[in-house]
Short mmCIF file of C-alpha atoms in Angstrom, two decimals:
data_model
loop_
_atom_site.label_atom_id
_atom_site.label_comp_id
_atom_site.label_asym_id
_atom_site.label_seq_id
_atom_site.Cartn_x
_atom_site.Cartn_y
_atom_site.Cartn_z
CA MET Y 1 78.73 76.66 84.07
CA THR Y 2 81.29 79.24 83.11
CA ILE Y 3 83.67 77.41 85.26
CA VAL Y 4 83.22 74.19 83.22
CA LYS Y 5 83.50 76.16 79.98
CA SER Y 6 86.74 77.68 80.85
CA ARG Y 7 88.05 74.20 82.00
CA PHE Y 8 87.27 73.04 78.58
CA PHE Y 9 88.98 75.94 77.11
CA ILE Y 10 92.14 75.10 79.16
CA LEU Y 11 91.96 71.42 78.02
CA ILE Y 12 91.73 72.53 74.39
CA LEU Y 13 94.68 74.86 74.88
CA LEU Y 14 96.49 71.93 76.26
CA PHE Y 15 95.81 70.03 73.20
CA PHE Y 16 97.20 72.61 71.14
CA SER Y 17 100.54 72.65 73.06
CA HIS Y 18 100.60 68.94 72.30
CA PHE Y 19 100.41 69.66 68.69
CA GLU Y 20 103.79 68.55 68.16
CA LEU Y 21 102.86 65.07 69.44
CA TYR Y 22 99.88 65.01 67.22
CA SER Y 23 101.45 65.85 63.97
CA ASN Y 24 104.36 63.40 64.80
CA SER Y 25 101.92 60.79 65.53
CA LEU Y 26 100.78 60.31 62.00
CA GLU Y 27 104.14 59.05 60.77
CA LYS Y 28 105.94 57.41 63.59
CA ASN Y 29 104.98 54.09 65.02
CA ILE Y 30 103.68 53.63 68.57
CA GLN Y 31 107.00 52.68 70.32
CA GLU Y 32 108.75 55.72 68.96
CA LEU Y 33 105.78 57.86 69.86
CA GLU Y 34 105.69 56.57 73.55
CA LYS Y 35 109.45 57.36 73.78
CA GLU Y 36 109.03 60.68 72.56
CA ILE Y 37 106.05 61.49 75.03
CA LYS Y 38 108.20 60.13 77.86
CA GLU Y 39 110.93 62.59 77.00
CA TYR Y 40 108.25 65.38 76.47
CA ILE Y 41 106.84 64.80 79.90
CA ASN Y 42 110.30 64.55 81.49
CA HIS Y 43 111.29 67.70 79.77
CA HIS Y 44 108.14 69.53 80.89
CA VAL Y 45 108.28 68.87 84.48
CA LEU Y 46 111.64 70.16 84.70
CA ASP Y 47 112.65 73.82 84.55
CA SER Y 48 113.88 75.03 81.29
CA HIS Y 49 116.11 77.84 80.05
CA ASP Y 50 113.57 79.37 77.59
CA PHE Y 51 109.84 80.05 77.72
CA ASN Y 52 108.43 77.52 75.19
CA LEU Y 53 104.74 77.79 74.44
CA LEU Y 54 104.48 75.14 71.51
CA SER Y 55 106.77 73.46 69.01
CA TYR Y 56 105.96 71.47 66.00
CA THR Y 57 108.00 69.90 63.05
CA LYS Y 58 107.74 71.51 59.83
CA GLU Y 59 107.27 69.58 56.53
CA ASP Y 60 111.04 69.79 55.66
CA GLY Y 61 111.78 68.06 58.91
CA THR Y 62 113.00 71.16 60.96
CA LYS Y 63 111.35 72.00 64.28
CA PHE Y 64 109.62 75.21 64.91
CA TYR Y 65 109.49 76.68 68.30
CA LEU Y 66 107.17 79.45 69.50
CA GLY Y 67 108.50 80.98 72.79
CA ILE Y 68 110.53 83.60 74.51
CA PRO Y 69 114.34 83.32 74.97
CA LEU Y 70 115.47 84.01 78.43
CA PRO Y 71 118.95 85.28 79.71
CA VAL Y 72 121.47 82.70 80.77
CA ILE Y 73 123.84 83.69 83.62
CA LEU Y 74 126.61 81.35 84.45
CA TRP Y 75 129.25 81.71 87.11
CA ASP Y 76 132.45 79.89 85.83
CA ASP Y 77 135.35 81.71 87.36
CA GLY Y 78 133.70 84.96 85.98
CA LEU Y 79 130.34 85.98 84.84
CA ALA Y 80 128.94 84.77 81.59
CA ILE Y 81 125.74 86.18 80.32
CA PHE Y 82 124.01 85.44 77.01
CA SER Y 83 120.60 84.68 75.52
CA SER Y 84 119.30 81.15 75.71
CA SER Y 85 118.35 81.43 72.04
CA LYS Y 86 121.96 80.77 71.12
CA PHE Y 87 121.75 77.33 72.29
CA LYS Y 88 119.33 76.73 69.63
CA HIS Y 89 117.46 74.23 71.87
CA GLY Y 90 120.52 72.24 72.49
CA LYS Y 91 121.83 72.07 68.91
CA SER Y 92 124.66 74.51 69.02
CA VAL Y 93 127.66 75.16 71.34
CA VAL Y 94 127.94 78.67 72.80
CA LYS Y 95 131.26 80.25 73.27
CA SER Y 96 131.45 82.77 76.01
CA GLY Y 97 134.80 84.11 76.81
CA GLU Y 98 137.17 81.20 76.69
CA ASN Y 99 134.77 78.66 77.54
CA PHE Y 100 132.13 76.42 75.55
CA TYR Y 101 128.78 75.46 76.82
CA LYS Y 102 126.24 73.24 75.56
CA LEU Y 103 122.57 72.74 76.65
CA TYR Y 104 121.91 68.93 77.22
CA HIS Y 105 118.63 67.63 78.59
CA GLY Y 106 117.81 70.86 80.16
CA LYS Y 107 121.31 71.30 81.87
CA ILE Y 108 124.29 73.35 80.93
CA TYR Y 109 127.80 71.54 80.55
CA LYS Y 110 131.05 72.79 79.85
CA THR Y 111 132.40 71.30 76.63
CA ASP Y 112 135.14 71.74 74.13
CA SER Y 113 134.43 73.60 70.78
CA SER Y 114 132.81 70.68 69.23
CA GLY Y 115 130.41 70.27 72.20
CA LYS Y 116 131.09 66.60 73.02
CA ILE Y 117 129.46 65.22 75.93
CA TYR Y 118 131.29 62.34 77.76
CA TYR Y 119 129.47 59.65 79.74
CA ASP Y 120 130.65 57.38 82.37
CA ASN Y 121 129.73 53.48 82.72
CA ASN Y 122 126.19 54.37 84.17
CA LYS Y 123 125.49 56.64 81.25
CA ASN Y 124 125.82 59.65 83.40
CA VAL Y 125 127.43 62.85 82.01
CA ILE Y 126 130.72 63.43 83.33
CA ASN Y 127 131.40 67.05 81.82
CA THR Y 128 131.49 69.76 84.51
CA SER Y 129 128.73 72.23 84.81
CA PRO Y 130 129.20 75.94 85.59
CA ILE Y 131 127.10 77.40 88.50
CA ASP Y 132 123.78 78.26 86.71
CA PHE Y 133 122.19 81.38 87.86
CA SER Y 134 120.03 81.74 84.62
CA ILE Y 135 116.64 83.45 84.61
CA THR Y 136 114.93 80.21 83.73
CA LYS Y 137 111.29 79.51 83.02
CA GLY Y 138 110.67 78.93 86.72
CA VAL Y 139 112.34 82.14 87.84
CA VAL Y 140 110.20 84.03 85.27
CA SER Y 141 107.05 82.22 86.57
CA ILE Y 142 108.00 83.15 90.01
CA ILE Y 143 108.47 86.81 89.22
CA PHE Y 144 105.17 86.66 87.44
CA VAL Y 145 103.38 85.31 90.35
CA SER Y 146 105.05 87.65 92.73
CA ILE Y 147 103.92 90.72 90.60
CA ILE Y 148 100.33 89.41 90.57
CA MET Y 149 100.45 88.95 94.20
CA PHE Y 150 101.68 92.19 94.95
CA PHE Y 151 99.20 94.10 92.87
CA LEU Y 152 96.36 91.98 93.91
CA PHE Y 153 96.95 92.38 97.65
CA ARG Y 154 98.05 95.95 97.45
CA ASN Y 155 94.82 96.70 95.75
CA LEU Y 156 92.94 94.99 98.48
CA ALA Y 157 94.83 96.93 101.20
CA ASN Y 158 93.98 100.12 99.33
CA SER Y 159 90.43 99.32 98.95
CA TYR Y 160 90.00 99.45 102.81
CA LYS Y 161 91.11 102.95 102.78
CA LYS Y 162 88.87 103.96 99.93
CA ASN Y 163 85.55 102.26 100.98
CA LYS Y 164 85.40 102.73 104.71
CA MET Y 165 86.78 99.43 106.05
CA MET Y 166 85.08 97.40 103.45
CA ALA Y 167 86.93 95.47 100.65
CA LYS Y 168 85.72 95.91 97.18
CA GLY Y 169 86.06 94.20 93.77
CA ILE Y 170 88.28 91.03 93.77
CA GLY Y 171 89.48 91.70 97.41
CA ARG Y 172 85.99 90.67 98.43
CA PHE Y 173 87.03 87.21 97.45
CA PHE Y 174 90.47 87.13 99.08
CA GLU Y 175 89.55 88.86 102.39
CA PRO Y 176 87.78 85.76 103.82
CA ILE Y 177 90.72 83.82 102.97
CA VAL Y 178 93.11 86.05 104.64
CA LEU Y 179 90.90 85.97 107.73
CA TYR Y 180 90.68 82.18 107.50
CA ILE Y 181 94.49 82.00 107.44
CA ARG Y 182 94.43 84.38 110.61
CA ASP Y 183 91.61 82.76 112.67
CA GLU Y 184 91.73 79.10 111.63
CA ILE Y 185 95.33 78.53 110.91
CA ALA Y 186 97.63 81.20 112.65
CA ILE Y 187 95.78 81.78 115.94
CA PRO Y 188 94.74 78.29 116.94
CA ASN Y 189 98.16 76.74 116.20
CA ILE Y 190 100.48 79.59 117.33
CA GLY Y 191 98.47 81.27 119.96
CA GLU Y 192 96.97 84.75 120.39
CA LYS Y 193 100.15 86.16 121.78
CA HIS Y 194 102.73 85.38 119.06
CA TYR Y 195 100.74 84.97 115.88
CA LYS Y 196 101.14 88.42 114.49
CA ARG Y 197 104.90 87.84 114.00
CA TYR Y 198 104.25 85.02 111.46
CA MET Y 199 101.25 86.35 109.55
CA SER Y 200 103.11 87.81 106.80
CA PHE Y 201 105.09 84.68 106.16
CA LEU Y 202 102.05 82.43 106.46
CA LEU Y 203 100.13 84.57 104.20
CA THR Y 204 102.78 84.94 101.48
CA LEU Y 205 103.49 81.33 101.79
CA PHE Y 206 99.84 80.33 101.32
CA PHE Y 207 98.89 82.55 98.42
CA PHE Y 208 102.33 81.81 96.60
CA ILE Y 209 101.85 78.24 96.78
CA TRP Y 210 98.28 78.30 95.76
CA ILE Y 211 98.82 80.76 92.86
CA CYS Y 212 101.78 78.76 91.60
CA ASN Y 213 99.73 75.56 91.72
CA MET Y 214 96.91 77.14 89.95
CA VAL Y 215 99.08 78.56 87.31
CA GLY Y 216 100.71 75.23 86.84
CA LEU Y 217 97.42 73.91 85.61
CA THR Y 218 97.14 76.30 82.87
CA PRO Y 219 98.38 75.31 79.47
CA LEU Y 220 101.44 77.45 79.86
CA GLY Y 221 103.17 74.33 81.11
CA ILE Y 222 104.60 76.14 84.30
CA ASN Y 223 105.81 73.88 87.02
CA VAL Y 224 107.14 75.99 89.99
CA THR Y 225 105.87 74.20 93.04
CA GLY Y 226 106.72 70.91 91.53
CA ASN Y 227 110.42 71.78 91.52
CA ILE Y 228 112.53 70.54 94.38
CA ALA Y 229 114.56 73.83 94.63
CA VAL Y 230 111.50 75.94 95.11
CA THR Y 231 109.90 73.67 97.74
CA PHE Y 232 113.35 73.21 99.52
CA CYS Y 233 113.65 77.10 99.81
CA LEU Y 234 110.07 77.36 101.25
CA ALA Y 235 110.71 74.37 103.64
CA LEU Y 236 114.07 75.79 104.56
CA LEU Y 237 112.45 79.17 105.43
CA THR Y 238 109.90 77.37 107.75
CA PHE Y 239 112.92 75.56 109.30
CA ILE Y 240 114.81 78.71 109.83
CA ILE Y 241 112.03 80.69 111.18
CA THR Y 242 111.22 77.63 113.63
CA THR Y 243 114.76 77.44 114.81
CA VAL Y 244 115.17 81.17 115.32
CA SER Y 245 111.87 81.72 117.19
CA GLY Y 246 112.40 78.56 119.40
CA THR Y 247 112.05 79.37 123.10
CA LYS Y 248 113.99 77.75 125.84
CA TYR Y 249 111.06 75.47 126.58
CA TYR Y 250 111.24 74.32 123.03
CA TRP Y 251 114.77 73.36 123.06
CA LYS Y 252 114.62 71.77 126.39
CA HIS Y 253 111.88 69.55 125.09
CA ILE Y 254 114.17 68.38 122.41
CA PHE Y 255 117.38 67.70 124.18
CA TRP Y 256 116.20 66.98 127.66
CA MET Y 257 112.54 65.98 127.52
CA PRO Y 258 111.15 66.77 131.00
CA GLY Y 259 109.08 64.18 133.10
CA MET Y 260 111.11 61.15 131.62
CA PRO Y 261 113.44 58.84 133.20
CA LEU Y 262 117.26 59.32 132.48
CA PRO Y 263 117.75 56.54 129.90
CA MET Y 264 114.59 57.78 127.98
CA LYS Y 265 115.93 61.18 127.95
CA ILE Y 266 119.10 60.03 126.51
CA ILE Y 267 117.23 58.02 123.76
CA MET Y 268 114.79 60.79 122.96
CA ALA Y 269 117.20 63.63 122.31
CA PRO Y 270 118.54 62.31 118.97
CA ILE Y 271 115.05 61.42 117.87
CA GLU Y 272 113.66 64.63 118.62
CA LEU Y 273 116.70 66.33 116.94
CA LEU Y 274 115.96 64.34 113.96
CA GLY Y 275 112.41 65.23 114.10
CA VAL Y 276 113.36 68.96 113.90
CA ILE Y 277 114.85 68.23 110.42
CA ILE Y 278 112.42 65.80 109.28
CA LYS Y 279 109.47 67.99 109.78
CA PRO Y 280 110.45 70.61 107.12
CA PHE Y 281 111.89 67.88 104.98
CA THR Y 282 108.40 66.25 104.74
CA LEU Y 283 106.95 69.54 103.80
CA MET Y 284 109.55 69.96 100.95
CA ILE Y 285 108.77 66.26 99.79
CA ARG Y 286 105.00 66.47 100.06
CA LEU Y 287 104.49 69.56 97.97
CA TYR Y 288 107.11 68.53 95.35
CA ALA Y 289 105.72 65.04 95.05
CA ASN Y 290 102.05 66.05 94.81
CA ILE Y 291 102.50 68.82 92.07
CA MET Y 292 105.02 66.77 90.25
CA ALA Y 293 102.77 63.71 90.27
CA GLY Y 294 99.79 65.71 89.34
CA HIS Y 295 101.56 67.09 86.36
CA ILE Y 296 102.85 63.81 85.23
CA VAL Y 297 99.36 62.18 85.57
CA MET Y 298 97.69 65.01 83.61
CA MET Y 299 100.16 64.98 80.75
CA THR Y 300 100.26 61.11 80.59
CA LEU Y 301 96.37 60.96 80.37
CA ILE Y 302 96.27 63.72 77.74
CA SER Y 303 99.12 61.91 75.72
CA MET Y 304 97.15 58.64 76.00
CA ILE Y 305 94.60 60.24 73.70
CA PHE Y 306 97.17 60.42 70.96
CA ILE Y 307 98.48 56.94 71.58
CA PHE Y 308 95.09 55.23 71.51
CA ARG Y 309 93.99 56.89 68.34
CA ASN Y 310 90.53 55.38 68.56
CA TRP Y 311 86.92 56.54 69.61
CA ILE Y 312 86.81 54.47 72.83
CA GLY Y 313 90.20 54.87 74.17
CA SER Y 314 90.84 58.43 73.36
CA SER Y 315 87.39 59.63 74.68
CA LEU Y 316 88.02 57.58 77.88
CA SER Y 317 91.35 59.23 78.22
CA PHE Y 318 89.72 62.52 77.67
CA MET Y 319 87.11 61.96 80.37
CA LEU Y 320 89.94 60.88 82.75
CA ALA Y 321 92.09 63.70 82.06
CA PHE Y 322 89.15 66.03 82.70
CA PHE Y 323 88.19 64.35 85.85
CA ILE Y 324 91.88 64.59 87.08
CA ALA Y 325 92.15 68.24 86.10
CA ILE Y 326 89.26 68.95 88.37
CA ILE Y 327 90.98 67.09 91.24
CA GLU Y 328 94.07 69.01 90.63
CA ILE Y 329 92.37 72.21 91.23
CA LEU Y 330 91.52 70.77 94.69
CA VAL Y 331 94.87 69.55 95.22
CA ALA Y 332 96.38 72.98 94.37
CA LEU Y 333 94.48 74.46 97.16
CA LEU Y 334 94.85 71.43 99.54
CA GLN Y 335 98.65 71.51 99.26
CA ALA Y 336 98.85 75.18 99.96
CA TYR Y 337 96.70 74.64 102.97
CA ILE Y 338 98.64 71.81 104.30
CA PHE Y 339 101.92 73.51 103.81
CA THR Y 340 100.68 76.66 105.66
CA ILE Y 341 99.01 74.88 108.42
CA LEU Y 342 101.91 72.57 109.17
CA SER Y 343 104.34 75.49 108.98
CA ALA Y 344 102.12 77.43 111.58
CA LEU Y 345 101.97 74.29 113.83
CA TYR Y 346 105.73 74.17 113.83
CA PHE Y 347 105.89 77.77 114.76
CA GLY Y 348 103.42 77.14 117.45
CA PHE Y 349 105.60 74.24 118.97
CA ALA Y 350 108.56 76.70 118.82
CA VAL Y 351 106.93 79.54 120.68
CA GLU Y 352 105.14 77.44 123.19
CA GLU Y 353 105.59 78.44 126.65
CA GLU Y 354 105.82 76.46 129.90
CA HIS Y 355 102.68 75.24 131.34
CA ASP Y 356 101.34 72.13 133.12
CA HIS Y 357 100.75 69.10 131.23
CA MET V 1 116.81 60.56 95.84
CA GLU V 2 119.84 60.63 93.50
CA LYS V 3 117.65 62.01 90.68
CA LEU V 4 116.43 64.56 93.16
CA ILE V 5 119.74 65.94 93.89
CA THR V 6 120.96 66.01 90.27
CA GLU V 7 117.63 67.71 89.51
CA PHE V 8 118.29 70.38 92.18
CA SER V 9 118.96 73.62 90.44
CA PHE V 10 121.06 75.92 92.61
CA GLY V 11 120.19 78.95 90.42
CA LEU V 12 116.41 78.42 90.82
CA PHE V 13 116.95 77.99 94.65
CA PHE V 14 118.90 81.24 94.57
CA TRP V 15 116.58 83.44 92.76
CA HIS V 16 113.52 81.98 94.29
CA SER V 17 114.89 82.55 97.78
CA LEU V 18 115.69 86.22 96.75
CA ILE V 19 112.21 86.87 95.31
CA PHE V 20 110.32 84.96 97.85
CA ILE V 21 111.94 86.80 100.89
CA GLY V 22 111.73 90.00 98.85
CA LEU V 23 108.05 89.22 98.29
CA ILE V 24 107.32 88.58 101.96
CA PHE V 25 108.84 92.09 103.08
CA LEU V 26 107.16 93.85 100.21
CA LEU V 27 103.75 92.43 100.84
CA LYS V 28 104.19 92.90 104.61
CA LYS V 29 104.74 96.50 104.00
CA PHE V 30 102.24 97.15 101.33
CA ALA V 31 99.51 94.52 101.77
CA TRP V 32 99.31 92.31 104.83
CA LYS V 33 100.00 94.97 107.52
CA PRO V 34 97.37 97.46 106.05
CA ILE V 35 94.94 94.59 105.43
CA LEU V 36 95.30 93.09 108.93
CA ASP V 37 95.15 96.47 110.52
CA ALA V 38 92.19 97.61 108.58
CA VAL V 39 90.34 94.28 109.39
CA GLU V 40 91.35 94.42 113.12
CA GLU V 41 90.34 98.06 113.29
CA ARG V 42 87.00 97.05 111.73
CA ASP V 43 86.51 94.25 114.19
CA ASN V 44 87.19 96.70 116.99
CA SER V 45 84.62 99.15 115.78
CA ILE V 46 82.14 96.39 115.34
CA LYS V 47 82.77 95.17 118.86
CA LYS V 48 82.53 98.76 120.21
CA ALA V 49 79.39 99.31 118.49
CA ILE V 50 77.89 96.18 119.96
CA SER V 51 79.03 97.07 123.47
CA SER V 52 77.68 100.51 123.28
CA ALA V 53 74.41 99.25 122.04
CA GLU V 54 74.47 96.70 124.98
CA ASN V 55 75.21 99.65 127.29
CA ALA V 56 72.31 101.65 125.77
CA ARG V 57 70.02 98.87 126.24
CA LYS V 58 71.14 98.42 129.88
CA GLU V 59 70.71 102.21 130.40
CA MET V 60 67.19 102.11 128.82
CA GLU V 61 66.34 99.24 131.04
CA THR V 62 67.35 100.93 134.27
CA LEU V 63 65.83 104.29 133.12
CA LYS V 64 62.54 102.19 132.60
CA GLU V 65 62.91 100.62 136.16
CA ASP V 66 63.50 104.04 137.52
CA ASN V 67 60.54 105.52 135.68
CA SER V 68 58.29 102.77 137.02
CA ARG V 69 59.68 103.13 140.44
CA ILE V 70 59.07 106.78 140.42
CA LEU V 71 55.60 106.23 139.17
CA LYS V 72 54.96 103.91 141.88
CA GLU V 73 56.32 106.34 144.49
CA ALA V 74 54.31 109.12 143.00
CA ARG V 75 51.05 107.03 143.25
CA ILE V 76 51.78 106.14 146.73
CA GLU V 77 52.37 109.91 147.61
CA ARG V 78 49.07 110.80 145.80
CA ASP V 79 47.25 108.16 147.79
CA LYS V 80 48.77 109.39 151.11
CA LEU V 81 48.04 113.06 150.24
CA LEU V 82 44.42 112.11 149.39
CA LYS V 83 44.11 110.29 152.53
CA ASP V 84 45.50 113.20 154.47
CA ALA V 85 43.25 115.68 152.82
CA LYS V 86 40.25 113.47 153.61
CA LYS V 87 41.32 113.22 157.23
CA THR V 88 41.78 116.81 157.45
CA LYS V 89 38.43 117.51 155.89
CA ASP V 90 36.82 115.10 158.32
CA GLU V 91 38.45 116.73 161.17
CA LEU V 92 37.48 120.25 160.11
CA ILE V 93 33.91 119.24 159.65
CA ASP V 94 33.93 117.59 163.09
CA ASN V 95 35.36 120.48 164.65
CA ALA V 96 33.16 122.93 162.86
CA LYS V 97 30.17 120.79 164.08
CA GLU V 98 31.41 120.69 167.58
CA GLU V 99 32.02 124.38 167.60
CA ALA V 100 28.57 125.12 166.23
CA LYS V 101 26.93 122.82 168.89
CA LEU V 102 28.84 124.66 171.41
CA GLU V 103 27.89 128.07 169.95
CA ALA V 104 24.34 126.93 169.86
CA GLN V 105 24.47 125.66 173.29
CA LYS V 106 25.86 129.03 174.30
CA ILE V 107 23.25 130.79 172.54
CA ILE V 108 20.47 128.71 174.10
CA ASN V 109 21.92 129.19 177.43
CA GLN V 110 22.02 133.02 176.83
CA ALA V 111 18.50 132.92 175.63
CA ASN V 112 17.34 130.91 178.70
CA ILE V 113 19.08 133.45 180.94
CA SER V 114 17.51 136.46 179.26
CA ILE V 115 14.22 134.50 179.23
CA LYS V 116 14.64 134.07 182.80
CA ASN V 117 15.46 137.76 183.40
CA GLU V 118 12.52 138.81 181.29
CA LYS V 119 10.37 136.50 183.16
CA LYS V 120 11.68 138.04 186.54
CA LEU V 121 11.09 141.43 185.16
CA ALA V 122 7.49 140.36 183.94
CA ILE V 123 6.86 138.81 187.22
CA LYS V 124 7.97 142.00 188.97
CA GLU V 125 5.88 144.19 186.81
CA LEU V 126 3.08 141.76 187.34
CA LYS V 127 3.60 142.07 190.85
CA ASN V 128 3.63 145.77 190.62
CA GLN V 129 0.58 145.75 188.49
CA VAL V 130 -1.15 143.38 190.93
CA SER V 131 -0.21 145.63 193.80
CA LEU V 132 -1.57 148.39 191.91
CA ILE V 133 -4.68 146.59 191.08
CA SER V 134 -5.02 145.40 194.69
CA MET V 135 -4.58 148.95 195.74
CA GLN V 136 -7.31 149.99 193.29
CA ILE V 137 -9.36 146.90 194.44
CA ALA V 138 -8.64 147.82 197.99
CA GLU V 139 -9.74 151.37 197.30
CA LYS V 140 -12.84 150.21 195.82
CA VAL V 141 -13.27 147.85 198.72
CA ILE V 142 -12.70 150.25 201.27
CA LYS V 143 -15.16 152.57 199.43
CA LYS V 144 -17.73 149.67 199.42
CA GLU V 145 -17.00 148.52 202.87
CA LEU V 146 -18.72 151.49 203.91
CA ASP V 147 -21.81 150.05 202.48
CA ASN V 148 -21.60 146.53 203.55
CA THR V 149 -18.95 144.89 205.59
CA ASN V 150 -19.96 141.20 205.01
CA LYS V 151 -20.42 141.68 201.30
CA GLN V 152 -17.01 143.53 201.39
CA GLU V 153 -15.34 140.69 202.97
CA GLU V 154 -16.92 138.19 200.51
CA PHE V 155 -16.03 140.22 197.68
CA LEU V 156 -12.48 140.64 198.89
CA ASN V 157 -12.04 136.92 199.15
CA LYS V 158 -13.46 136.53 195.77
CA LEU V 159 -11.17 139.09 194.37
CA ILE V 160 -8.12 137.41 196.02
CA ASP V 161 -9.27 134.19 194.55
CA GLU V 162 -9.41 135.58 191.14
CA THR V 163 -6.10 137.33 191.48
CA ASN V 164 -4.21 134.24 192.32
CA ILE V 165 -0.78 134.38 190.85
CA LYS V 166 0.23 131.50 188.92
#
């Protein structure tokens, strides 16, 4: 019952974060509203340079934003650091040193003093962008999740010392999950002999993805694991660890498949080599696409309440959004599990030793 | 695909890699290693406790077996002892009986001998008495012969008949 209640609470909060849409919907026609919603969703699923909680249009037509500005760090033949509030949500040009920068659709471009944006024939921006090392909303969320994880699991580790080998408090909930990853994911896939080396990575990976996914379901509007840069990094780590720990047997299987006739060996080598790259690539795309799609579907269904503006349509949209929210909780865990078990499987291939087939 | 590449934020990738790798090592030192060690230690202690309990059970079983074996042996020993005792007793009684019989026989024999001797002595004395009496009779006869020879003879015969030794 309490779970259902808290879900309701989250959904209600979600509506608040869409307050902007609601206030606008009274004046604008449907086409404009749909366009705005599309932009809003597109904006949400991407990373942003400030941590916005909610925004709405005041009576005099100016927009009000509630949120925290974050530091912008640019590398453009020298370091440029300033607060993201200077962009005024893309309205003003920021001068830093000799250069002028403008925020346009979530991306920083180098412009002239007037802040003009140039387009090519396909409506793509042709202004150059500096290398952006900003502490964005995503980075803040990652730091936030990391701190939560650090204290959560250090607390669990300490509770063993205090309570004579028994976990206490919230650790009681996490201990079986840690053991599940060890006994059901690491040991069966990697093997009794080598699994210990990979435990730290697998555990951190699983809990990081899971907590990020769960945080993404809250009305804070965080989308960490639905960002290609994050999933790329995670998949890259899996790829690097697999490659580094590959035994002679593993590489032999890739380049010179034993037990095959010679022409087959020559055909198999590039296919297997491609597989080495495709494996982490699918990891990256799977996590990204699942979380991204989940966010888009959730937001679309919630927005539909404001588009329908009648009892039947809006309540149906609400029911659907509610239903999808529950499914997303499941997906959050499932995607973390899949990423972890597949990583463990690839490590298992890499450390496999010669035996009779 | 093109959208994916344009969306790719190098800054986020950079920070995420840095933080995530840092997190792995931090958690490894402060969380995963202590947690996994503690869990393993606990598992081992449980395994140890189970195996020691198993050993204790086995020991108990062997002890029980030993006990029953010893009891059985003791019973056999007791039976044997009882049997031996009975045998010894019977033998003792038999021996005693035998001895008693022999003793009795001996006593009887001795009695017989002494009786014979007594008898011999008695006969001897009787003979002496008889001879004495005969002497007296003879004296009387001799005294009487002087009176009547026939009667004397008769009387002598009669006396001899009377004093027939049995």
